[in-house]
mmCIF file with all atom_site columns, C-alpha atoms and ligand atoms in Angstrom:
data_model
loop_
_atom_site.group_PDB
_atom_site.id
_atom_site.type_symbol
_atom_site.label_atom_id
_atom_site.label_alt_id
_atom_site.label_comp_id
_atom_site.label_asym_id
_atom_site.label_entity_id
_atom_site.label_seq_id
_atom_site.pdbx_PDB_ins_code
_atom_site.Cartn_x
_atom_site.Cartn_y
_atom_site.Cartn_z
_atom_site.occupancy
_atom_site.B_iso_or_equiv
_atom_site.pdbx_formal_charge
_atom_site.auth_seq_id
_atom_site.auth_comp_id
_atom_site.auth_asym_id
_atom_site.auth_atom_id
_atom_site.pdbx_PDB_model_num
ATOM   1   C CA  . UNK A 1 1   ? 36.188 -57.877 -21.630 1.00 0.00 ? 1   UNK A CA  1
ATOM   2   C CA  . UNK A 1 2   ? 37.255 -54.638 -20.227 1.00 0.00 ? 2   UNK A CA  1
ATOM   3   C CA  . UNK A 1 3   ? 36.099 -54.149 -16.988 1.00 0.00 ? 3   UNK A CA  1
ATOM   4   C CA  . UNK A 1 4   ? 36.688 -50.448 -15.679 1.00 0.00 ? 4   UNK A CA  1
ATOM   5   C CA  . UNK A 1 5   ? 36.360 -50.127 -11.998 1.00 0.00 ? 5   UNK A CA  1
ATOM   6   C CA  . UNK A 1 6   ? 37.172 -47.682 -9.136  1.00 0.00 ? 6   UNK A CA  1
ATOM   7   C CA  . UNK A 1 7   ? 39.618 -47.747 -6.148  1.00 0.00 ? 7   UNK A CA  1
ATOM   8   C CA  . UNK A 1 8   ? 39.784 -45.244 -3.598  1.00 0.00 ? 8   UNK A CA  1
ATOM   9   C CA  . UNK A 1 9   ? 42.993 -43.590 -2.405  1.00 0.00 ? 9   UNK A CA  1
ATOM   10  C CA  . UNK A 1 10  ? 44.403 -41.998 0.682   1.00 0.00 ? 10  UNK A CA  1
ATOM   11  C CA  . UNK A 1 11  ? 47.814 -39.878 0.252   1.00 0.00 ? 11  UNK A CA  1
ATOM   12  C CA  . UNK A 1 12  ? 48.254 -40.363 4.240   1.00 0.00 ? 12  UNK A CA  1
ATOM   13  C CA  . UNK A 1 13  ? 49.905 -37.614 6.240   1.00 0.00 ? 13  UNK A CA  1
ATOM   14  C CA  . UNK A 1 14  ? 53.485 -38.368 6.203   1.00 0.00 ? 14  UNK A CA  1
ATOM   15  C CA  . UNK A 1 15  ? 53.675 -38.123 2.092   1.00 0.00 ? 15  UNK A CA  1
ATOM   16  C CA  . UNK A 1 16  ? 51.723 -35.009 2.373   1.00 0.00 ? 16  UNK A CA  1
ATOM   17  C CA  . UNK A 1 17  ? 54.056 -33.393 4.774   1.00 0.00 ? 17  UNK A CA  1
ATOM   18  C CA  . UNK A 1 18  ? 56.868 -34.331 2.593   1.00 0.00 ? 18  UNK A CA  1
ATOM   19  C CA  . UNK A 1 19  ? 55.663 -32.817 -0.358  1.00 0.00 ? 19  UNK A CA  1
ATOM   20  C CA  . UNK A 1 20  ? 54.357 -35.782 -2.271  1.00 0.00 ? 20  UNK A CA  1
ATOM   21  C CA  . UNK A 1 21  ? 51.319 -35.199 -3.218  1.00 0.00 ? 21  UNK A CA  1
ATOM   22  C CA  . UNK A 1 22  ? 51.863 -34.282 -6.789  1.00 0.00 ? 22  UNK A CA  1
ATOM   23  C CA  . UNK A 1 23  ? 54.550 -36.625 -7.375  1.00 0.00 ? 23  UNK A CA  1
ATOM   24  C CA  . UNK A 1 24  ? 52.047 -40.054 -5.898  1.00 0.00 ? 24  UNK A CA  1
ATOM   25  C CA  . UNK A 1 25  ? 49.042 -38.485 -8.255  1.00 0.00 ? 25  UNK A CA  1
ATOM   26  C CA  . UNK A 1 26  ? 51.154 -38.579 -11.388 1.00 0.00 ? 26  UNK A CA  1
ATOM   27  C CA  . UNK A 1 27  ? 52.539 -41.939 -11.176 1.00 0.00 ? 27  UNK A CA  1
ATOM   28  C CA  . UNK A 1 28  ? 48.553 -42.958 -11.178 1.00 0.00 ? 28  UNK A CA  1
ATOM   29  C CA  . UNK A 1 29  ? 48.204 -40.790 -14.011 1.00 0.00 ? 29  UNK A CA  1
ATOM   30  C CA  . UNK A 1 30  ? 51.320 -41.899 -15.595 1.00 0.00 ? 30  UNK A CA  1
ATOM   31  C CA  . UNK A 1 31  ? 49.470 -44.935 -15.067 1.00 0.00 ? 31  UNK A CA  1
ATOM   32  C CA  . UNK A 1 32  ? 46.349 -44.117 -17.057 1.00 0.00 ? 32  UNK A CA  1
ATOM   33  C CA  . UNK A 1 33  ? 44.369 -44.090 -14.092 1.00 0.00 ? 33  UNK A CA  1
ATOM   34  C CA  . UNK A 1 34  ? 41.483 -41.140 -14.472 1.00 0.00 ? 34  UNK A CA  1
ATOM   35  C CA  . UNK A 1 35  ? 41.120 -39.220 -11.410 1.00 0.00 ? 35  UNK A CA  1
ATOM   36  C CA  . UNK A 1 36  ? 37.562 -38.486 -10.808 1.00 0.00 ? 36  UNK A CA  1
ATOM   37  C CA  . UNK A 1 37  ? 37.311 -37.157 -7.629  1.00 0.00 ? 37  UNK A CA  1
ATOM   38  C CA  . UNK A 1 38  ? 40.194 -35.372 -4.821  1.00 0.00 ? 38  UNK A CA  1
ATOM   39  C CA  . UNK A 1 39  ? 39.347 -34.445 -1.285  1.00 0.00 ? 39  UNK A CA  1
ATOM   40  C CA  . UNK A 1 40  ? 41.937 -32.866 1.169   1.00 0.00 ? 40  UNK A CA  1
ATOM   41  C CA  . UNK A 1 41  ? 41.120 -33.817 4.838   1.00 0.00 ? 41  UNK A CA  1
ATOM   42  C CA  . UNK A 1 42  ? 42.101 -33.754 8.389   1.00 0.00 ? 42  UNK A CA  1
ATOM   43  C CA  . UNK A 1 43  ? 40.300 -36.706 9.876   1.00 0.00 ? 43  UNK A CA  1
ATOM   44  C CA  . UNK A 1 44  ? 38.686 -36.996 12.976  1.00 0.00 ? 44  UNK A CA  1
ATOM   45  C CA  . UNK A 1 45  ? 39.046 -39.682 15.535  1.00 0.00 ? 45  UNK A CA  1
ATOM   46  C CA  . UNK A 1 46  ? 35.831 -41.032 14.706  1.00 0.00 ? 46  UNK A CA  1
ATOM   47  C CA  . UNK A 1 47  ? 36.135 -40.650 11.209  1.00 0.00 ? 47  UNK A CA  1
ATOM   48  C CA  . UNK A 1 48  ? 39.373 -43.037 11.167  1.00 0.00 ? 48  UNK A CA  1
ATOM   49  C CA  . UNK A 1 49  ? 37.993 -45.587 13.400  1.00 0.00 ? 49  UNK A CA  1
ATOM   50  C CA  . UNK A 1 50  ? 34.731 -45.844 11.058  1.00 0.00 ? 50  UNK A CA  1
ATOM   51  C CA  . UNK A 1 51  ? 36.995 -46.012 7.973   1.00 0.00 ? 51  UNK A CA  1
ATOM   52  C CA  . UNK A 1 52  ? 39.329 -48.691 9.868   1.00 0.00 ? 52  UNK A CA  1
ATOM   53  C CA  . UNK A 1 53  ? 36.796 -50.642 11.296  1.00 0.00 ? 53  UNK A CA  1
ATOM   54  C CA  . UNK A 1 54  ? 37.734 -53.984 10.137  1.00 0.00 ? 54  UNK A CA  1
ATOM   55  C CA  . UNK A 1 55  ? 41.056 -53.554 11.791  1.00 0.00 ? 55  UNK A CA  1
ATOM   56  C CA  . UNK A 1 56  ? 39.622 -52.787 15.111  1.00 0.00 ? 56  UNK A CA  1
ATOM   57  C CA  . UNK A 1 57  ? 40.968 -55.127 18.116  1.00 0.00 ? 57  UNK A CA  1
ATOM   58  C CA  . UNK A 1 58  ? 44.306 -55.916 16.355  1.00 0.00 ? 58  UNK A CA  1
ATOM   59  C CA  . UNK A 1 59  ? 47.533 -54.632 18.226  1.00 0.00 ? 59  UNK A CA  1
ATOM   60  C CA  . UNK A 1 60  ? 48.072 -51.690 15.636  1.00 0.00 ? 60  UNK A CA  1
ATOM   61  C CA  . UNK A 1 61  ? 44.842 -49.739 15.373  1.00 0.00 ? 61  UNK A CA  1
ATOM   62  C CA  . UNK A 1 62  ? 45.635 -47.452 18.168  1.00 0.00 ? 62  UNK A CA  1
ATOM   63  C CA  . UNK A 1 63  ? 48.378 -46.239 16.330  1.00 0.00 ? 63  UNK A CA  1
ATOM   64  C CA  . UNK A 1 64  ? 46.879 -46.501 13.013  1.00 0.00 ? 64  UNK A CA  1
ATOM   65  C CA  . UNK A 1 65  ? 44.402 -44.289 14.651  1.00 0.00 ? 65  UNK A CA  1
ATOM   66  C CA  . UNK A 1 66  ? 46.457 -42.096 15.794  1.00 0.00 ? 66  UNK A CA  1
ATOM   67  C CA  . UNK A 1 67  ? 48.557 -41.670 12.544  1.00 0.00 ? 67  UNK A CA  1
ATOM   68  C CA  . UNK A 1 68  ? 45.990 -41.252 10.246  1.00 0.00 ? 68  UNK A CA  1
ATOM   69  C CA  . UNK A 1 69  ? 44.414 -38.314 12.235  1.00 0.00 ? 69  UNK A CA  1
ATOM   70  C CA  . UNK A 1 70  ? 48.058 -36.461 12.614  1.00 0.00 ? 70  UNK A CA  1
ATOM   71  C CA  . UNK A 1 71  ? 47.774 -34.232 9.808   1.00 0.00 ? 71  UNK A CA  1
ATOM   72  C CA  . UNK A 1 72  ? 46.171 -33.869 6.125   1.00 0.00 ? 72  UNK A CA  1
ATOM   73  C CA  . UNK A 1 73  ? 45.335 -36.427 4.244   1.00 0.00 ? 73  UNK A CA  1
ATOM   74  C CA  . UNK A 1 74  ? 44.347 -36.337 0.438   1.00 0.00 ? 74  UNK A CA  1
ATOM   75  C CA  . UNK A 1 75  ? 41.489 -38.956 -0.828  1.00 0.00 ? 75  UNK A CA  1
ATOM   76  C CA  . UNK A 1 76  ? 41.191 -39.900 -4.660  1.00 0.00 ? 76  UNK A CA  1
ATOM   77  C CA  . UNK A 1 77  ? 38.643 -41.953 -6.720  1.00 0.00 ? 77  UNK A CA  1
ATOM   78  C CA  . UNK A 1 78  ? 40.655 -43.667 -8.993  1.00 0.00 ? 78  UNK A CA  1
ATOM   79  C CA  . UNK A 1 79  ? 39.397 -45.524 -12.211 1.00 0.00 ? 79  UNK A CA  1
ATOM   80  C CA  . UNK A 1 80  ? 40.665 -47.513 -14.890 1.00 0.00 ? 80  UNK A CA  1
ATOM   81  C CA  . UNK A 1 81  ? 40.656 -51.527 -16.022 1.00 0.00 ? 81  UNK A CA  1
ATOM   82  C CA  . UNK A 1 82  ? 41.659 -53.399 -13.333 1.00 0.00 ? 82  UNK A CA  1
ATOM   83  C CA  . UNK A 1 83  ? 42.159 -50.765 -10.804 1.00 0.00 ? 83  UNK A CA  1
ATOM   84  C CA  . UNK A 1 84  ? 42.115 -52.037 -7.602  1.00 0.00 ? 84  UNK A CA  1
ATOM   85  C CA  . UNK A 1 85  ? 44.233 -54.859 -8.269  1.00 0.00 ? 85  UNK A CA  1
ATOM   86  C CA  . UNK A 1 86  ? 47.039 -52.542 -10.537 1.00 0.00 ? 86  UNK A CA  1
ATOM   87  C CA  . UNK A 1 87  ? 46.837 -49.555 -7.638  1.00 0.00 ? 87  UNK A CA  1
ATOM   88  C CA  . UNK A 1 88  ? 48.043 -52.691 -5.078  1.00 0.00 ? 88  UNK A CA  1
ATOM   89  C CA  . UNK A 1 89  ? 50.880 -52.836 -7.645  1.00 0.00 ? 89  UNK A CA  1
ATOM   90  C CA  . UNK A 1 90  ? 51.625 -49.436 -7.944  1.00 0.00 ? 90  UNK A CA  1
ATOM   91  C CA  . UNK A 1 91  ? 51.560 -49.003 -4.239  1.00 0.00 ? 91  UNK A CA  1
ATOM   92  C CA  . UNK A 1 92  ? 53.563 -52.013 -3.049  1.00 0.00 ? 92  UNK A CA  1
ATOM   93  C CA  . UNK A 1 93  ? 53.500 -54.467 0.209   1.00 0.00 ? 93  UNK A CA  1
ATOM   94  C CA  . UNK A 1 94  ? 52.001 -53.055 3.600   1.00 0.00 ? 94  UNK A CA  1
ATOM   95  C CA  . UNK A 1 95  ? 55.189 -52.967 5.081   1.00 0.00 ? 95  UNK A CA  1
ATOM   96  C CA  . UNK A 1 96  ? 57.579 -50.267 3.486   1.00 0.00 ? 96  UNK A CA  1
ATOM   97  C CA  . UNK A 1 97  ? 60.625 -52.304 4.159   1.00 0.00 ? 97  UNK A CA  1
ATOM   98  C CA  . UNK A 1 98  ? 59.791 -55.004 2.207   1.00 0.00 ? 98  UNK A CA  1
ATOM   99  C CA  . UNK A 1 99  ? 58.086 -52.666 -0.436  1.00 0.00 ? 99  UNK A CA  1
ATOM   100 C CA  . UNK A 1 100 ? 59.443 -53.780 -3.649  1.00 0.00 ? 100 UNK A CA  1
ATOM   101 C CA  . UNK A 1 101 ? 62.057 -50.656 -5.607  1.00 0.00 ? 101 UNK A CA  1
ATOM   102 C CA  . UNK A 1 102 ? 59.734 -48.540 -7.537  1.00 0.00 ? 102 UNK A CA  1
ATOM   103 C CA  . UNK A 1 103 ? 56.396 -48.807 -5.660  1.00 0.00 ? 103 UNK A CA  1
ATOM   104 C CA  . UNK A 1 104 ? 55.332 -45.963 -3.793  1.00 0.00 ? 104 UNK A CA  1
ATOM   105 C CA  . UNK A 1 105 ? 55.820 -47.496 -0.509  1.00 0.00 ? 105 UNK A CA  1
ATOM   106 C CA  . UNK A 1 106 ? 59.059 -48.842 -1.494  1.00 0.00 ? 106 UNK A CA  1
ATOM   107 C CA  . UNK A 1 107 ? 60.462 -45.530 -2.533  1.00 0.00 ? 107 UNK A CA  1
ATOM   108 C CA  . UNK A 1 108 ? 58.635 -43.078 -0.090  1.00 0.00 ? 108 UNK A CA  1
ATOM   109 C CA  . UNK A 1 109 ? 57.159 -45.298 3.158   1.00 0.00 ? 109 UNK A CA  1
ATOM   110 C CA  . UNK A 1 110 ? 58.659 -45.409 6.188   1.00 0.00 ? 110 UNK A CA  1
ATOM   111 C CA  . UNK A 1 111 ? 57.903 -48.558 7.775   1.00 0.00 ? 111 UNK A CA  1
ATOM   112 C CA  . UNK A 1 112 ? 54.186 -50.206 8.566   1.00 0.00 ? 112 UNK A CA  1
ATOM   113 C CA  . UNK A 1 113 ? 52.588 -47.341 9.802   1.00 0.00 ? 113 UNK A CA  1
ATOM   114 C CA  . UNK A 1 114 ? 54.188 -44.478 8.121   1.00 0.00 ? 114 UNK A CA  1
ATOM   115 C CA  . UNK A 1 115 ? 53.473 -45.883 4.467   1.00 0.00 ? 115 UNK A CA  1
ATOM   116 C CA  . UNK A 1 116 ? 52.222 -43.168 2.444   1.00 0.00 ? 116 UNK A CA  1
ATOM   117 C CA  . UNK A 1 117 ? 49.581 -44.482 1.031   1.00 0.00 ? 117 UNK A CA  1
ATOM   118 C CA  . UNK A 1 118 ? 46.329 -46.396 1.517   1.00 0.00 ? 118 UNK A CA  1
ATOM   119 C CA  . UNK A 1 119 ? 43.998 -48.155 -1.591  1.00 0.00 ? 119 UNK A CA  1
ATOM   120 C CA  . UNK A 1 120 ? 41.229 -50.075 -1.900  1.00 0.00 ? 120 UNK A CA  1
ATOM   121 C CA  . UNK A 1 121 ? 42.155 -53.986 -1.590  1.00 0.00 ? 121 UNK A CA  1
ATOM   122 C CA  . UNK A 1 122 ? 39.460 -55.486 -3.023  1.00 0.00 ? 122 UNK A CA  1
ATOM   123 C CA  . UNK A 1 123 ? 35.867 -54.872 -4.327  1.00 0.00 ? 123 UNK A CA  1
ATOM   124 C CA  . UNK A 1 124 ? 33.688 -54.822 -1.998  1.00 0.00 ? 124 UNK A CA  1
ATOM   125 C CA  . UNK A 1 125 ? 36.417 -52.258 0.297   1.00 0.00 ? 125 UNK A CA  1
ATOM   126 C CA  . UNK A 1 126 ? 36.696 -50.234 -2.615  1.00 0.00 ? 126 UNK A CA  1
ATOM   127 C CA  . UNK A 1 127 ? 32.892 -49.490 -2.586  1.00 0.00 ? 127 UNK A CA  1
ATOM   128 C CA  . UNK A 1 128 ? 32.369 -49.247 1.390   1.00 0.00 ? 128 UNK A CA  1
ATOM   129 C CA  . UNK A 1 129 ? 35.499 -46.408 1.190   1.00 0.00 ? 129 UNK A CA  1
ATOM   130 C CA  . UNK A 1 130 ? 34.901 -44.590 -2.071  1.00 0.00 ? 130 UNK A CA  1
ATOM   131 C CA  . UNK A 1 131 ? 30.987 -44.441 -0.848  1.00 0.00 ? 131 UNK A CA  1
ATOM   132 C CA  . UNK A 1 132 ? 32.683 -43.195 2.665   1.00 0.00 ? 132 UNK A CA  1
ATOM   133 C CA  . UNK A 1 133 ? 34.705 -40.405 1.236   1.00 0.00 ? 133 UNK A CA  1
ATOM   134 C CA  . UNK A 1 134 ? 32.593 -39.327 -2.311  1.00 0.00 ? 134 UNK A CA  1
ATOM   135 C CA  . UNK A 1 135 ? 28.617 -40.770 -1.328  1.00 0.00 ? 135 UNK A CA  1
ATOM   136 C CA  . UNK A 1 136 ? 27.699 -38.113 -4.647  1.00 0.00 ? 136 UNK A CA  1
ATOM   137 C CA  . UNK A 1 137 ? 30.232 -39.407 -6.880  1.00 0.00 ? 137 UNK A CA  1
ATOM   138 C CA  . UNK A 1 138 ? 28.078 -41.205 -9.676  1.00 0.00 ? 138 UNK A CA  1
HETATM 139 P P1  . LIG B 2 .   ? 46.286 -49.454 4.837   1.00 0.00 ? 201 LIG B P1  1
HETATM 140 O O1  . LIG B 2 .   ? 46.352 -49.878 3.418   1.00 0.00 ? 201 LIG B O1  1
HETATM 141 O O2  . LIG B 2 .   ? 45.938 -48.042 5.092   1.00 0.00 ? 201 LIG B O2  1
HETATM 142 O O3  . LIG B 2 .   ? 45.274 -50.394 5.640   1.00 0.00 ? 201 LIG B O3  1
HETATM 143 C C1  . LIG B 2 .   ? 45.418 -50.715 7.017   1.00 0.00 ? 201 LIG B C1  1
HETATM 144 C C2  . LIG B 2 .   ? 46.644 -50.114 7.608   1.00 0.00 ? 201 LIG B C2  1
HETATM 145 O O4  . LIG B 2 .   ? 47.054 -50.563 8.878   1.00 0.00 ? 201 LIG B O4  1
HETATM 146 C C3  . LIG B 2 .   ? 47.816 -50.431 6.712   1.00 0.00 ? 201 LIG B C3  1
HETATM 147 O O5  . LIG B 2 .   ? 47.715 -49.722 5.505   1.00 0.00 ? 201 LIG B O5  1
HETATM 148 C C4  . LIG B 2 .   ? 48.979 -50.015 7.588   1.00 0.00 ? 201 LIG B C4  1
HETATM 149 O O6  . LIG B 2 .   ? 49.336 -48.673 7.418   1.00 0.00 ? 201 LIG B O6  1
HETATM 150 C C5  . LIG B 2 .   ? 48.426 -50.172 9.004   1.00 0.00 ? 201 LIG B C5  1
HETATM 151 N N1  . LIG B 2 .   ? 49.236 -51.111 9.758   1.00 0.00 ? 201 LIG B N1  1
HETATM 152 C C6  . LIG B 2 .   ? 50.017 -50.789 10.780  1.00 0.00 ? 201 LIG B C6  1
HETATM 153 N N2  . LIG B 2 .   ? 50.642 -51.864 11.279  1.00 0.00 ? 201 LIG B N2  1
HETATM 154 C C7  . LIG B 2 .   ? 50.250 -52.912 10.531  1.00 0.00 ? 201 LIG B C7  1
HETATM 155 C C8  . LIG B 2 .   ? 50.556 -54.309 10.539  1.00 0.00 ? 201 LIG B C8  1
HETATM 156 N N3  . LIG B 2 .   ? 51.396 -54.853 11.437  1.00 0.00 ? 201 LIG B N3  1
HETATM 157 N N4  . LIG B 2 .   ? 49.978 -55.079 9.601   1.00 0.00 ? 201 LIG B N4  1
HETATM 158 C C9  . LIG B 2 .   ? 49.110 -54.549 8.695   1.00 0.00 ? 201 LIG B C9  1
HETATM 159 N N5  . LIG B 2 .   ? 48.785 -53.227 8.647   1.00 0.00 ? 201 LIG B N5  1
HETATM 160 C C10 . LIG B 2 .   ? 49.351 -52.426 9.553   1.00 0.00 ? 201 LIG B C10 1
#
């Protein structure tokens, strides 16, 4: 059974300032992933820390915090089969370095922080953050 489902995605502020915006959306396209929803954004503080909750108290936050609110980000709903699981894929491991050649982070992060891109990583996140960014989207 084919079970279509949506992730949500953040282009996070160093890919944007580096001009890879249209390059990131494509390989989801190239990907067969409908795009049903884009936001630009500069988040606030508060915004960030709401969004990042679940990460609050560990040693990073402060800087993921800090980061994330550093310039424009772009936020996607994302749908196909198997989304959220085949955007963690696309994207690649947390930490750039060890990105695999070929995932986004792998080709265009920097290290754990700088990482171009955030997505959904599992269900129940995916619905929390695409009801964060898009509460209208259908
Ligand atoms: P993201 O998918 O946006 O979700 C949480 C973010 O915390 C993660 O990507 C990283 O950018 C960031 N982060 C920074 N340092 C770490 C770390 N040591 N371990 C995990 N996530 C980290």
């Amino acid at each position: 059974m084919i079970i279509v489902e949506r992730t949500l995605l953040i282009i996070k502020p160093d890919a944007v300032e580096r001009g890879l915006i249209g390059e990131i959306i494509s390989r989801f396209e190239r990907a067969e992933f409908a795009i049903r929803a884009v936001q630009s954004a500069h988040l606030t503080t508060e915004q960030a820390r709401e969004f990042y909750a679940e990460h609050e108290g560990k040693h990073f936050f402060a800087g993921l915090i800090e980061f994330m609110t550093s310039g424009m980000v772009v936020v996607i709903a994302a749908e196909r089969d198997g989304a959220i699981q085949r955007a963690r894929n696309l994207v690649g491991d947390t930490n750039s370095a060890k990105a695999a050649p070929g995932s986004i982070r792998g080709d265009y992060g920097r290290d754990n922080t700088a990482n171009a891109i955030h997505a959904s990583d599992s269900p129940e996140s995916a619905q929390r953050e695409l009801a964060f960014f898009f509460p209208d989207l259908a």
